[in-house]
Coordinates of C-alpha atoms in Angstrom, one line a residue:
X38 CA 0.0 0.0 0.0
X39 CA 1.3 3.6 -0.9
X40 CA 1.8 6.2 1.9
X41 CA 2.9 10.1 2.3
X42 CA 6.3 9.4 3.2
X43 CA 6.4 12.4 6.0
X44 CA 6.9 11.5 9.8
X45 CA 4.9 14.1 10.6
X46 CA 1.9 12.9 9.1
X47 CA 2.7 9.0 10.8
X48 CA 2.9 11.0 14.3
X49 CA -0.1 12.3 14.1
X50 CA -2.2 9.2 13.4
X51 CA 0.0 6.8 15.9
X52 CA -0.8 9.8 18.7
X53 CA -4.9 9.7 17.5
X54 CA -5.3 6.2 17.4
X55 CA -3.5 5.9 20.7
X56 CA -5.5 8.1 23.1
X57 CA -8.8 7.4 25.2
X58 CA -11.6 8.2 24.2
X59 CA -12.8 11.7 25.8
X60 CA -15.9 13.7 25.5
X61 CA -16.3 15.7 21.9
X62 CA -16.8 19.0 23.5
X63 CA -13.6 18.5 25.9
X64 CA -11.4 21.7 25.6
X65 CA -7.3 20.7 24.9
X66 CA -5.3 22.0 27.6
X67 CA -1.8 23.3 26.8
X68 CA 1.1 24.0 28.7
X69 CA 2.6 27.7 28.3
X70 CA 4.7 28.0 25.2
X71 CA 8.3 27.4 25.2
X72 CA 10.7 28.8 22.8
X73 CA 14.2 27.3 20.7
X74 CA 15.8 29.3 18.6
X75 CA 16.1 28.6 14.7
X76 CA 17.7 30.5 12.0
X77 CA 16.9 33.9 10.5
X78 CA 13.2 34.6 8.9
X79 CA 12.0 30.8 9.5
X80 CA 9.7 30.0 6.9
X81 CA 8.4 26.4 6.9
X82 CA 8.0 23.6 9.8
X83 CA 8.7 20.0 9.4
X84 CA 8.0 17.2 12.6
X85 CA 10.4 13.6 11.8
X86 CA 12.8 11.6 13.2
X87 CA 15.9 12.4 11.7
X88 CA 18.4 11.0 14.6
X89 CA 16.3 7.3 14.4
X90 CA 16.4 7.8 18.5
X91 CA 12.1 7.2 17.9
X92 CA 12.2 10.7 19.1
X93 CA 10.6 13.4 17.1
X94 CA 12.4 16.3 16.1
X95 CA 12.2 19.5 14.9
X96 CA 13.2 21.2 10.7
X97 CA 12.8 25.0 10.2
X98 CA 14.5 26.2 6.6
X99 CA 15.2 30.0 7.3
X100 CA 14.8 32.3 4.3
X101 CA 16.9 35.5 5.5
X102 CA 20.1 32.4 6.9
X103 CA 20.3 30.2 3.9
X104 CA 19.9 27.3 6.2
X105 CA 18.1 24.4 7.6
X106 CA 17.9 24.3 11.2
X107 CA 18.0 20.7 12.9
X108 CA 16.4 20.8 16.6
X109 CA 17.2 16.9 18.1
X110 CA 13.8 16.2 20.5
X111 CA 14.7 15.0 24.1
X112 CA 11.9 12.6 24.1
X113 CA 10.8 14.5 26.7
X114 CA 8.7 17.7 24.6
X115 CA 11.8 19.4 25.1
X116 CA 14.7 19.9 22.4
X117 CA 18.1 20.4 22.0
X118 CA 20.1 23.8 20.9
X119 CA 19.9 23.8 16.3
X120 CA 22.4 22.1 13.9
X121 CA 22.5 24.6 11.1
X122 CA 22.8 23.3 7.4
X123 CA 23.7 25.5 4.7
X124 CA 20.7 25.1 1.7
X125 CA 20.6 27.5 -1.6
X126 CA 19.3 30.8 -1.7
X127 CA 16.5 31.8 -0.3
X128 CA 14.9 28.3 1.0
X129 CA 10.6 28.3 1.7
X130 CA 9.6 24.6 2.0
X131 CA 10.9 21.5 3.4
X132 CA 9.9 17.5 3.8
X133 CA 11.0 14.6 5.4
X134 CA 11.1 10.9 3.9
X135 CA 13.1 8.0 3.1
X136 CA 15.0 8.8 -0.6
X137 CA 17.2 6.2 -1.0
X138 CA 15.1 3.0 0.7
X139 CA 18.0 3.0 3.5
X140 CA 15.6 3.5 6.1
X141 CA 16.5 6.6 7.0
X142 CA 14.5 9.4 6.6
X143 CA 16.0 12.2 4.5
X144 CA 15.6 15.9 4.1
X145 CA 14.2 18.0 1.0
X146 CA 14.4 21.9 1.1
X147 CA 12.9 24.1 -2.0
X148 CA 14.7 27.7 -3.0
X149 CA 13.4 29.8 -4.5
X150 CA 16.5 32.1 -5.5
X151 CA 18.2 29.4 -8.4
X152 CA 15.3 27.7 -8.4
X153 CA 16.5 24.3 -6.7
X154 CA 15.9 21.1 -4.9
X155 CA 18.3 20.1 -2.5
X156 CA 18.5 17.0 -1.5
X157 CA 20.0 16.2 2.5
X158 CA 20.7 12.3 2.8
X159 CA 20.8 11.1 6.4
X160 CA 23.2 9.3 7.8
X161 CA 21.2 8.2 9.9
X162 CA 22.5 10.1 13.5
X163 CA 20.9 13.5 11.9
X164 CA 23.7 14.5 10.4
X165 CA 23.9 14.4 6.6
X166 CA 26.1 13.7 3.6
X167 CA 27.3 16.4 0.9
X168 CA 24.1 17.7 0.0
X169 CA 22.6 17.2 -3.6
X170 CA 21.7 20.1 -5.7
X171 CA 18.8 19.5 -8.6
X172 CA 17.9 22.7 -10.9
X173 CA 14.2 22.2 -11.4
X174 CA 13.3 25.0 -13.3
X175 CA 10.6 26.3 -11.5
X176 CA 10.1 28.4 -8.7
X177 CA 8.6 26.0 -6.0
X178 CA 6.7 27.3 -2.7
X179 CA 5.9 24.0 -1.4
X180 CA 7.1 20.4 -1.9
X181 CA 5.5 16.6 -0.7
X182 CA 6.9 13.4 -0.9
X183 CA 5.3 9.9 -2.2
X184 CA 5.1 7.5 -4.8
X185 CA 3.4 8.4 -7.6
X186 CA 4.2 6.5 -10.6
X187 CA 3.8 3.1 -8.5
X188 CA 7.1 2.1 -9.1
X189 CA 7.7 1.8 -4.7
X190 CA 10.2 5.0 -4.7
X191 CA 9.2 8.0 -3.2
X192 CA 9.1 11.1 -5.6
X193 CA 8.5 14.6 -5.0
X194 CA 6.0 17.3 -6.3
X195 CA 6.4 21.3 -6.1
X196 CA 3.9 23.9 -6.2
X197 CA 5.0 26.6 -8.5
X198 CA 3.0 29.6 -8.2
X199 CA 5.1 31.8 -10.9
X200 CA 4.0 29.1 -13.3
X201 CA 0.6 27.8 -12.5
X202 CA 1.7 24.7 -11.5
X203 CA 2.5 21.5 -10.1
X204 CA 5.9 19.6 -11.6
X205 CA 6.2 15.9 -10.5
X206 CA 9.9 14.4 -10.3
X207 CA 10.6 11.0 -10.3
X208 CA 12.8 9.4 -7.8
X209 CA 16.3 9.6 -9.1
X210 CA 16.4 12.1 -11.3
X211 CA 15.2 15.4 -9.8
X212 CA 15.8 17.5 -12.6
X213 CA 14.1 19.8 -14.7
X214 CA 14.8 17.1 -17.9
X215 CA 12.9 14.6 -16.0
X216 CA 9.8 17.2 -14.5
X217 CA 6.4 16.3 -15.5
X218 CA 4.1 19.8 -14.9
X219 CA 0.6 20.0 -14.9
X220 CA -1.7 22.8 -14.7
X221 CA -3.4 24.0 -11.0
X222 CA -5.5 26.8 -10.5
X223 CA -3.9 30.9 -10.0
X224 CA -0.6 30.9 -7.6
X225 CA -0.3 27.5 -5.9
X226 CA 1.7 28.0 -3.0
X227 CA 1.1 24.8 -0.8
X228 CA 0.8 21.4 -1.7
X229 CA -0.4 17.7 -0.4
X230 CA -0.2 13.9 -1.9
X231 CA -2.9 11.5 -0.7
X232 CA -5.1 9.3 -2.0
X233 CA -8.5 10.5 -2.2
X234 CA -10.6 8.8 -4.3
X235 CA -9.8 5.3 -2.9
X236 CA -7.9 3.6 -5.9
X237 CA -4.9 3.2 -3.8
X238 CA -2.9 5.3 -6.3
X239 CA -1.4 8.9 -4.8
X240 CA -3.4 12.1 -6.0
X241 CA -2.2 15.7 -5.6
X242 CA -4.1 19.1 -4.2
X243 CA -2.5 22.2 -4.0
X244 CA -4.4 25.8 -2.7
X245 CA -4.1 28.4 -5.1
X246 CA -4.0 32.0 -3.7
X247 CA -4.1 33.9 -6.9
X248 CA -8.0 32.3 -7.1
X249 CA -9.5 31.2 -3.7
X250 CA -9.5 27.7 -4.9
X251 CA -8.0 24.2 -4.5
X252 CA -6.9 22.1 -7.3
X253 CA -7.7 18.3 -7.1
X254 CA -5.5 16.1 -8.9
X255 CA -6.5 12.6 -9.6
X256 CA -3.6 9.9 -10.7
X257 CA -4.3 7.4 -13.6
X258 CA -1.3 5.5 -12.0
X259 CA 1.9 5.9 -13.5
X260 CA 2.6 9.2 -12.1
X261 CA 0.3 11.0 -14.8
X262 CA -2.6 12.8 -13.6
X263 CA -6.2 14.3 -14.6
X264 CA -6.7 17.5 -15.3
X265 CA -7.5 19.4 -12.4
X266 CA -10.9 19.9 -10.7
X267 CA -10.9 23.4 -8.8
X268 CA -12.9 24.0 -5.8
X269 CA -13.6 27.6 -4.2
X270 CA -11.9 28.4 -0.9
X271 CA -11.9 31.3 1.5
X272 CA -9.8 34.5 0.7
X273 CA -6.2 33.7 -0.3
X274 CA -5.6 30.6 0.6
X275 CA -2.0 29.2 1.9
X276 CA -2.0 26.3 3.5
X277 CA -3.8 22.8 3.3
X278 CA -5.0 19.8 5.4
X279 CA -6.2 16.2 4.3
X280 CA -7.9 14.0 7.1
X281 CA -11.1 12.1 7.8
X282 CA -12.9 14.9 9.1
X283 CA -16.5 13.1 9.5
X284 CA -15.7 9.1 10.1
X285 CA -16.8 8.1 6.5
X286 CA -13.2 7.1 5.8
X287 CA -13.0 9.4 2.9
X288 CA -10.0 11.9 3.7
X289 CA -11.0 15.6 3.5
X290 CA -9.7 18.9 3.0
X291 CA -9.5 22.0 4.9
X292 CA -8.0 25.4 3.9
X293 CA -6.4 28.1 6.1
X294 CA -7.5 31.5 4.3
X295 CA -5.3 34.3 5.4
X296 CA -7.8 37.1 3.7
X297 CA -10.8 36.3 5.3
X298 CA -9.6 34.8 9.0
X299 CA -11.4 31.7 7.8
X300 CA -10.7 27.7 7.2
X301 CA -12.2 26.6 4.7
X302 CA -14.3 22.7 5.2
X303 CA -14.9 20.3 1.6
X304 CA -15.9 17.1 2.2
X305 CA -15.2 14.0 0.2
X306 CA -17.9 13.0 -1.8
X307 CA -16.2 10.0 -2.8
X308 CA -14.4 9.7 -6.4
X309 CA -12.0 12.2 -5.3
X310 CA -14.7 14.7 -5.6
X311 CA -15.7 17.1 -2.8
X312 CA -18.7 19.5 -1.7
X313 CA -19.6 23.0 -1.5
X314 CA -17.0 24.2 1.4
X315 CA -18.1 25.4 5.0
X316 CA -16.1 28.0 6.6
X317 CA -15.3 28.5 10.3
X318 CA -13.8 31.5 11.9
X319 CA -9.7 31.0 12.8
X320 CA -7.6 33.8 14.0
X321 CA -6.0 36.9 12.4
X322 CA -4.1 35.9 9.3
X323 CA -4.5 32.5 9.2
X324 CA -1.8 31.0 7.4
X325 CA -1.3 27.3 8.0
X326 CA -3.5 24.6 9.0
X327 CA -3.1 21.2 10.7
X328 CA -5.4 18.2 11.6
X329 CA -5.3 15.7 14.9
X330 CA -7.0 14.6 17.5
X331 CA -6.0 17.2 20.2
X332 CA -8.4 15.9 22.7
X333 CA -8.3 12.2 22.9
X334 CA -11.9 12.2 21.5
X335 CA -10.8 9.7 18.5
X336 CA -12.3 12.5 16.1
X337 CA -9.8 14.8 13.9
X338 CA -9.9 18.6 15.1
X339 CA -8.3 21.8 13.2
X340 CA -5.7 24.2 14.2
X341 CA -4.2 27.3 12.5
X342 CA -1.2 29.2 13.3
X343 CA -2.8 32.8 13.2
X344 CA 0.2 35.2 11.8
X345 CA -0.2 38.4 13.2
X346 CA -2.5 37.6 15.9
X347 CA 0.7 35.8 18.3
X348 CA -2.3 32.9 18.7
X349 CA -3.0 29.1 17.4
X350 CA -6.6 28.6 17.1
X351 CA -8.2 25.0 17.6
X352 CA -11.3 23.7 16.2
X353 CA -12.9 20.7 18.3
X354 CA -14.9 18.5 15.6
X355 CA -18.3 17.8 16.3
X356 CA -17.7 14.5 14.3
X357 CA -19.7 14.6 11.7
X358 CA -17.3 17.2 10.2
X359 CA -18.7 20.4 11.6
X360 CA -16.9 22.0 14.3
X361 CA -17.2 24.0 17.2
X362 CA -16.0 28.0 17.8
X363 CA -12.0 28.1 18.2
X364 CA -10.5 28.2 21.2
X365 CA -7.3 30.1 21.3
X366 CA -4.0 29.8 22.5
X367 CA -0.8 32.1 22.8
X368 CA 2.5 31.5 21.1
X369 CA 5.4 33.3 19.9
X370 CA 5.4 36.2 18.0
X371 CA 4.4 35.8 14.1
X372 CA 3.2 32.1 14.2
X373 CA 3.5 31.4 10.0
X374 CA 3.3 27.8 10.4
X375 CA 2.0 24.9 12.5
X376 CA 2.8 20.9 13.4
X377 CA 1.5 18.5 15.4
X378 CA 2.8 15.4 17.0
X379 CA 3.7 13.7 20.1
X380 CA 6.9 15.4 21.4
X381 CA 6.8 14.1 24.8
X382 CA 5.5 10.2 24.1
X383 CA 3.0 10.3 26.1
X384 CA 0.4 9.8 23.6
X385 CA -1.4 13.1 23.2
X386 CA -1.2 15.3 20.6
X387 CA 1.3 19.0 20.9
X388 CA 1.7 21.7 18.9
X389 CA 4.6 23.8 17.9
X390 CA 4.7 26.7 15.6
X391 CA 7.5 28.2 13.8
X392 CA 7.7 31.9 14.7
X393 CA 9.1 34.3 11.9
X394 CA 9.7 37.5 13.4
X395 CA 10.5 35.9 16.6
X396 CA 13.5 33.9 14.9
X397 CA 12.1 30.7 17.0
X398 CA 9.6 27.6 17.3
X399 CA 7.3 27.3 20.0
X400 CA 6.3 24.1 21.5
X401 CA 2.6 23.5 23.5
X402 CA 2.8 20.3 25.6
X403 CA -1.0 18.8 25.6
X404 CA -2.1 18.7 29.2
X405 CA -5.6 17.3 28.4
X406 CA -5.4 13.7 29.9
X407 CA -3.0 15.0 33.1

């Protein structure tokens, strides 16, 4: 069976299946917010295991630095002082999954600058080999990992919002000669691989700010896809979710909409095709979303990292993929992005947000079950 080859996304489920079941309308409880420093201008968060300790740990690539910052996780929700790693020019986007079929995961950063891939292979402690440069030829503001052309490597996909597009590169040959593009809506800046209509092959979505919309991607199965189907969203959307959001066992998507303070709810028709959205009030400047189960409930809420409002907000789901008011909860200052996972191990869901202005990550404990 194919699978999103990002820790992040493994955490999640392990720590949702893994918690008691708890009332629906139980409120998360967090503890204060605890800083680490990163590198300059942080732009993108990634949660994986990168020191194969079973400990999560932390990726920020910093825009203004030129780097990658490496923070090792204590096992305890607390993490050690950044390895910096020296990326191209002007790095937005990062993602973490095996490469090379060593086991290990491995580390892929976009910049914008050349434009590049670069390519960090683990060896295995957290520390990497010479790092592998790939001109791609487009200017990519997001990039996912699986296997797309059913072949059992891993390859990658960019969202290129200069070009209207999404270019798919096999694993191997990461190069502009080897690209594949195909068309998404306006300005695609964020991007997700998952299989949504059931066929167990990978399909792509990517949020396109330049039109409030998503585009859905369906793969015929050798890493070609449909043309897009385009679905509205809030006001400039920039980030994107893909979970079960009402038990029917069809994966979902939600939005964060940074225009209109909003996420944006479509739910899985089946097929791959998806219904009129619902919106739902987040905080100021929403700019990144996340799903989990936040209160051991066994249902998958919502959480946005609100930008210029210092706050997360989180959405408790009702279960049948409605959700209740946010509750919200303070971080550092700028919150641009947001992860979940267990940081501590003990089986509930945390949060941490990487903080722009602030130069630093910010990591919530979950107190709900203590």
């Amino acid at each position: 069976m194919k699978r999103l080859l990002t820790l992040a996304s493994v955490l999640v489920l392990v720590g949702a299946l893994g918690a008691s079941a708890r009332s629906s309308s139980s409120a998360p409880s967090f503890a204060p917010a605890r800083s680490y420093a990163t590198g300059a201008d942080p732009f993108s968060l990634v949660i994986g295991d990168l020191t194969g300790d079973g400990k999560p740990d932390l990726v920020t690539v910093n825009f203004f630095a030129n780097t990658a910052s490496v923070l090792a996780g204590s096992g305890d929700g607390t993490f050690r002082a950044r390895q910096d790693h020296p990326t191209g020019l002007e790095p937005r986007s990062a993602a973490i999954g095996d490469l090379n079929g060593d086991r290990k995961p491995d580390l892929v950063v976009t910049n914008d600058f050349a434009p590049t891939l670069v390519v960090f292979v683990n060896k295995g402690d957290g520390s990497f080999q010479t790092r592998l440069d790939y001109k791609i030829g487009r200017v990519p503001d997001s990039v996912a990992i699986g296997d797309l052309n059913g072949d059992g490597k891993p390859d990658l996909a960019t969202a290129n919002p200069q070009s209207n597009t999404i270019s798919v590169l096999p694993n191997g040959n990461f190069r502009v000669r080897a690209r594949h593009d195909f068309r998404t809506g306006s300005a695609p800046n964020s991007i997700a691989v998952r299989d949504l209509n059931g066929d167990g092959k990978l399909d792509l979505s990517a949020v396109n700010a330049g039109s409030n919309t998503v585009s859905v991607l369906v793969n015929n199965g050798s890493g070609n896809f449909r043309a897009r189907r385009d679905y509205r969203t809030g006001s400039l959307p920039r980030s994107l979710a893909i979970g079960d959001l009402n038990g029917d066992g069809k994966p979902d998507i939600a939005t964060a909409n940074a225009d209109s303070n909003t996420i944006s709810v479509l739910i899985n028709k089946g097929r791959g095709s998806f219904r009129g959205r619902r919106d739902y009030r987040a905080g100021t400047a929403p700019t990144s979303v996340a799903a989990g189960d936040l209160n051991g409930d066994r249902k998958l809420d919502l959480v946005t990292s609100n930008e210029t409002a210092k706050t997360v907000s989180v959405l408790l789901n009702k279960g049948d993929g409605s959700f209740r008011a946010r509750r919200v909860y303070r971080t550092g200052r700028s919150p641009r992005s947001v992860g979940i996972g267990d940081l501590n191990g003990d089986r509930e869901l945390d949060l941490v947000t990487l903080n722009s202005r602030a130069n630093a990550v910010s990591v919530l404990l979950n107190r709900t079950g203590k």
